[in-house]
Short mmCIF file of C-alpha atoms in Angstrom, two decimals:
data_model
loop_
_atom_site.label_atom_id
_atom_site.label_comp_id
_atom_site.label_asym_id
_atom_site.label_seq_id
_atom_site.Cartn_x
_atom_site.Cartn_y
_atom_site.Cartn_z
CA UNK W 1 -5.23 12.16 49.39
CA UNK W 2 -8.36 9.70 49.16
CA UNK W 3 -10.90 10.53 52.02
CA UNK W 4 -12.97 8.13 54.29
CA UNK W 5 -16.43 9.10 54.81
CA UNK W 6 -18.10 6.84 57.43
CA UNK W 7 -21.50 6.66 58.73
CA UNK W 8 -22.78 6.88 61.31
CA UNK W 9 -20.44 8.07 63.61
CA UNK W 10 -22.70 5.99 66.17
CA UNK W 11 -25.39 3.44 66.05
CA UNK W 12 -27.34 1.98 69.30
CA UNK W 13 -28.33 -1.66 68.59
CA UNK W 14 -29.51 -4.65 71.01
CA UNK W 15 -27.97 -7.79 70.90
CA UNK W 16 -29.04 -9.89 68.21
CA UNK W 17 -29.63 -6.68 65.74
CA UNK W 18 -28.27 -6.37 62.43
CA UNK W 19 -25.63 -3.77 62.12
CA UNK W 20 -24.61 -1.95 59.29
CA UNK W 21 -21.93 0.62 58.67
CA UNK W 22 -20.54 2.83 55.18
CA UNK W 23 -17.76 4.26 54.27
CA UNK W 24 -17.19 6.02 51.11
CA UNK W 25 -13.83 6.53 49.69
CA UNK W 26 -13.68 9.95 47.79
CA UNK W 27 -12.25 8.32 44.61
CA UNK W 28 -12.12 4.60 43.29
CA UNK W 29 -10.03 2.16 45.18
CA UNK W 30 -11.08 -0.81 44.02
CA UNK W 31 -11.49 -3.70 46.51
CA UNK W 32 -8.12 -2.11 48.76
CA UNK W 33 -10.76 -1.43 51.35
CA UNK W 34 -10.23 -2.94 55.30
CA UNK W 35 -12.21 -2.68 58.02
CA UNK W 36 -11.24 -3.11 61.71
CA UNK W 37 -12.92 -2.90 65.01
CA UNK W 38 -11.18 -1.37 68.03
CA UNK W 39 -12.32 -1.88 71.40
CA UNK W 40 -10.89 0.96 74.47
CA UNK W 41 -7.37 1.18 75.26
CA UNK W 42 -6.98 -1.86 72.71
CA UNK W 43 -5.44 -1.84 68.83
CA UNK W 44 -7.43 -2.10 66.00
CA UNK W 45 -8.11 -5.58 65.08
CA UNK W 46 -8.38 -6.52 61.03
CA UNK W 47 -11.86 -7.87 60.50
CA UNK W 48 -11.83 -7.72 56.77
CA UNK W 49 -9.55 -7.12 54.16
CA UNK W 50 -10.06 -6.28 49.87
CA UNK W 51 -13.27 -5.61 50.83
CA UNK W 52 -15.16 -8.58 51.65
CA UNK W 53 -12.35 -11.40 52.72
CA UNK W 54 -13.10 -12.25 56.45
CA UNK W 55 -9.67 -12.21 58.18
CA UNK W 56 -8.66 -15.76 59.90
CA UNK W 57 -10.33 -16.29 62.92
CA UNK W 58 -13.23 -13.88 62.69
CA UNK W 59 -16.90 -14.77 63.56
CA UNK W 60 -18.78 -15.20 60.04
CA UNK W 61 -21.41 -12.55 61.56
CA UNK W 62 -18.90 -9.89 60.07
CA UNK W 63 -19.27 -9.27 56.39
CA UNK W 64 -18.05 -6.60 54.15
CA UNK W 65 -19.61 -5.63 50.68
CA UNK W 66 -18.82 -3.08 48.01
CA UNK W 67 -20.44 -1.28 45.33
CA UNK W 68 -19.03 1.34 43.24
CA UNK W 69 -16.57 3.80 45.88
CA UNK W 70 -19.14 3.23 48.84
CA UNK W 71 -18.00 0.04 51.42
CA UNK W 72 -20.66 -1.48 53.82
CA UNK W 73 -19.65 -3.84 57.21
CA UNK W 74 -22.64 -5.58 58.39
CA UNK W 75 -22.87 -7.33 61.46
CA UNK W 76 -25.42 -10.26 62.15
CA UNK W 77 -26.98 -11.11 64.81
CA UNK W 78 -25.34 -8.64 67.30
CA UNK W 79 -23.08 -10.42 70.15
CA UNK W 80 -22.25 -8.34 73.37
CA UNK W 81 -18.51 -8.70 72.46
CA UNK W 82 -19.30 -6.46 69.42
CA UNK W 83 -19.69 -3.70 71.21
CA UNK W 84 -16.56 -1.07 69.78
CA UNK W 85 -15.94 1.19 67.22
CA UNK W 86 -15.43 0.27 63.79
CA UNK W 87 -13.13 1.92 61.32
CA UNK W 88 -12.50 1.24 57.60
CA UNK W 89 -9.14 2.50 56.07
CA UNK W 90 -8.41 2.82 52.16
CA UNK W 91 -5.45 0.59 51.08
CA UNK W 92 -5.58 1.92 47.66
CA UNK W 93 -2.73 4.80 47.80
CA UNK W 94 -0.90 6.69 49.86
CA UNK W 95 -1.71 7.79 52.87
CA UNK W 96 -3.44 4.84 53.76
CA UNK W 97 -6.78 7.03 55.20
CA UNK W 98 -8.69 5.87 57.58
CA UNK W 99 -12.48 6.37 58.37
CA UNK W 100 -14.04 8.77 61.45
CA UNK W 101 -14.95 5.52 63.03
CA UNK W 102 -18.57 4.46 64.08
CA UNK W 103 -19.49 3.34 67.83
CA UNK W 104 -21.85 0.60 68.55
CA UNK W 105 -23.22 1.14 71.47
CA UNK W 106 -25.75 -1.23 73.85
CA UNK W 107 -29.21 0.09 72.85
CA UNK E 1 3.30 -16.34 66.52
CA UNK E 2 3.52 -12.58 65.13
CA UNK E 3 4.44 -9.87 68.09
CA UNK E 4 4.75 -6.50 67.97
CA UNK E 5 5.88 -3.94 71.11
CA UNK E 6 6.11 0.11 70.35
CA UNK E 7 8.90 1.98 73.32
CA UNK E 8 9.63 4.96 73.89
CA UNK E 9 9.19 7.99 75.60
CA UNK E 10 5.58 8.74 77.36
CA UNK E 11 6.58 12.50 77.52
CA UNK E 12 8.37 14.56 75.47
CA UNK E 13 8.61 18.48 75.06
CA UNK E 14 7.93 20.51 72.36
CA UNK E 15 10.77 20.95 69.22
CA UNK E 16 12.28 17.98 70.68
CA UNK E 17 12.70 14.98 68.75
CA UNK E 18 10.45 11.62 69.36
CA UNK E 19 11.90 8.16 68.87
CA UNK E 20 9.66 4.82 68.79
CA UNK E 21 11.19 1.80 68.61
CA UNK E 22 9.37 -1.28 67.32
CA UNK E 23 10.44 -4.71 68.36
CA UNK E 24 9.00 -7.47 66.47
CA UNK E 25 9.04 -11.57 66.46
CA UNK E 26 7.38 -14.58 64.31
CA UNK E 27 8.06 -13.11 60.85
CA UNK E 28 11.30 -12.39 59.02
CA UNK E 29 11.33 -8.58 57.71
CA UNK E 30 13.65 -9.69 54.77
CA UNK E 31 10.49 -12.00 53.05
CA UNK E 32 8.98 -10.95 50.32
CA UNK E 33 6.03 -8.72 50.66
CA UNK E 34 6.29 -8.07 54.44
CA UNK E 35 6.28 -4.77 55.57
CA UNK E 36 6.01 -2.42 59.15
CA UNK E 37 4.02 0.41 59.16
CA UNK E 38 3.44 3.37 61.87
CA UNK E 39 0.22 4.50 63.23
CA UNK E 40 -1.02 7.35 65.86
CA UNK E 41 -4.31 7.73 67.15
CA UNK E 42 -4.67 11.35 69.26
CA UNK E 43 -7.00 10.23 72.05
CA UNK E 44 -10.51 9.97 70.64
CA UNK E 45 -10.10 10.31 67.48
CA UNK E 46 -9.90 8.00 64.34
CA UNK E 47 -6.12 6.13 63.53
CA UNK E 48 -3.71 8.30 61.39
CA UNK E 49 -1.39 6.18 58.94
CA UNK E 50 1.98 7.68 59.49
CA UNK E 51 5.36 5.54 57.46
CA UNK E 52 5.57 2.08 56.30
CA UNK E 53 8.46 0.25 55.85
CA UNK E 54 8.87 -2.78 53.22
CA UNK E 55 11.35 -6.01 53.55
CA UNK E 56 13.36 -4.54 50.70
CA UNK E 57 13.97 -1.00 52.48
CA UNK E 58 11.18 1.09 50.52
CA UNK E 59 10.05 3.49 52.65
CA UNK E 60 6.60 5.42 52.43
CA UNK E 61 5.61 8.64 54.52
CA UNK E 62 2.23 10.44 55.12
CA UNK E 63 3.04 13.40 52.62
CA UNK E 64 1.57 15.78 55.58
CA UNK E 65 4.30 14.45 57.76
CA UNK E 66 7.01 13.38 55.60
CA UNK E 67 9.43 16.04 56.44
CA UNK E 68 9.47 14.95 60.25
CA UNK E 69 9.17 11.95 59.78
CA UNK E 70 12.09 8.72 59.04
CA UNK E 71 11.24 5.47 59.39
CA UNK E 72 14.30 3.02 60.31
CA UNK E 73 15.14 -0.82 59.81
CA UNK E 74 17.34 -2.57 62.41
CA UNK E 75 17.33 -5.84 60.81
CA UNK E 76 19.80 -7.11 63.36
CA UNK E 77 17.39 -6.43 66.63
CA UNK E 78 14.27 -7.10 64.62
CA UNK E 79 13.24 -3.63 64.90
CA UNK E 80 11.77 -0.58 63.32
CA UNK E 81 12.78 2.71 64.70
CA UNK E 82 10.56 5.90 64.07
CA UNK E 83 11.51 9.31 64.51
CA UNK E 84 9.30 11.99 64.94
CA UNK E 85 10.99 15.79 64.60
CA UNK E 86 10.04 18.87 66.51
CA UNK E 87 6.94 17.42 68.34
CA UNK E 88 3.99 19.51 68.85
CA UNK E 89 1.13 19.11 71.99
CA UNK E 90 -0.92 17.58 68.47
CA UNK E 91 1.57 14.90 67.89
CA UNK E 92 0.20 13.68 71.69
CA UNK E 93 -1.25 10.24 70.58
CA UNK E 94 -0.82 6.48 71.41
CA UNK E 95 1.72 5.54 68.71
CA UNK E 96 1.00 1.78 66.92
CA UNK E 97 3.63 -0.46 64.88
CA UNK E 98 1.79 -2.96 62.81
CA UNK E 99 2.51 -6.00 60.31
CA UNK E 100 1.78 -4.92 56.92
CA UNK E 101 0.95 -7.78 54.47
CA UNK E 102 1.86 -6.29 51.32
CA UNK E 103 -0.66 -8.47 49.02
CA UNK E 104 -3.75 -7.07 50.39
CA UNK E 105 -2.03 -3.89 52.19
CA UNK E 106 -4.16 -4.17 55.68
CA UNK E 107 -2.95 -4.23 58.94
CA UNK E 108 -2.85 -7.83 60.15
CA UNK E 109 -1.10 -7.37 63.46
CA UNK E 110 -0.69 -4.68 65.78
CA UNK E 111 1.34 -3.90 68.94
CA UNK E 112 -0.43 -2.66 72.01
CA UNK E 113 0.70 0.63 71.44
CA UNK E 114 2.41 3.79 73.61
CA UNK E 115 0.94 6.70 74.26
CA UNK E 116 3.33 9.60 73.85
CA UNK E 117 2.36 13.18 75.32
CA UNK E 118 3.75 16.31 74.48
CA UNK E 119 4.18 18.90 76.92
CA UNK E 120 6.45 21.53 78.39
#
């Protein structure tokens, strides 16, 4: 199985901050990389997708980068809605791993 | 407009047998590249991939899970069914269906999810 390492687990941040979170995939997966952000007793929702493709419909503050087997989401300019946890999830091979997630919290 | 609804059970005991049903709308399952995959997420922890079915009936499974685990097409209800064998208190989770877009394999729609508990 391909692991998810993500960090941090949690980050506090103030509105307007920059945000950024990893995850590192224990062996190459190419760009099958996704990221979603989950708020409580809601689904996930698909922010990105192959790694830095902004799914329809998602604020342009959200961008995803890769280099080599580590995956970064960074979040401009903070917005009070942003407030969740974030998890990425390997799309590479199966099972389709996800991350330990990462909570942004209000600073 | 692409729906997704997981039912089922909120409480099951253990050894028994768990079945999700997933009732879905806005997409045909029999285009190409379309799939329906199965998620659980124990309460506060990270998602868990679980089964995925495809529109031409290939099925995938967690190897971890696999042998409790069969994922089910009912192409006439627009529905996949998932069964879960001989439940354990750690199969206690909130249980997700989700649209599978087979081009880029993420997770493009999700149901609200059920939260199944097992307990005697």
């Amino acid at each position: 199985d391909i692991q998810m390492t993500q960090s941090p687990s949690s980050v506090s941040a103030s509105v307007g901050d920059r945000v950024t979170i990893t995850c590192r995939a224990s062996q190459g997966i190419s760009t099958w990389l996704a990221w979603y952000q989950q708020k409580p007793g809601k689904a996930p929702k698909l922010l990105i997708y192959a790694a830095s493709t902004l799914q329809s419909g998602v604020p342009s503050r959200f961008s995803g980068s890769r280099s080599g087997t580590e995956f970064t989401l960074t979040i401009n300019s903070l917005q009070p809605e942003d407030f969740a946890t974030y998890f990425c999830q390997q799309a590479n091979s199966i099972p389709y791993n996800f991350g330990q997630g990462t909570r942004v919290e209000i600073k | 407009q692409i729906t997704l609804k997981e039912s089922g059970p909120t409480l099951v005991k253990p050894t028994q047998t768990l079945t999700l049903t997933c009732t879905f709308s806005g997409f045909s399952f029999t285009s190409s590249g379309l799939g329906v995959a199965w998620i659980r997420q124990p309460p506060g922890k990270a998602p868990e991939w679980l089964a995925l079915v495809y529109w031409d009936g290939l099925k995938r499974y967690s190897p971890s899970l696999q042998h409790r685990l069969t994922i089910t097409p009912d192409l006439s209800k627009s529905q996949v069914i998932l069964t879960v064998t001989n439940v354990d208190p750690v199969d206690t989770a909130t249980y997700y269906c989700a649209h599978h877009s087979e081009s880029d394999s993420s997770l493009d729609y999700w149901g609200p999810g059920t939260l199944v508990t097992v307990s005697s």
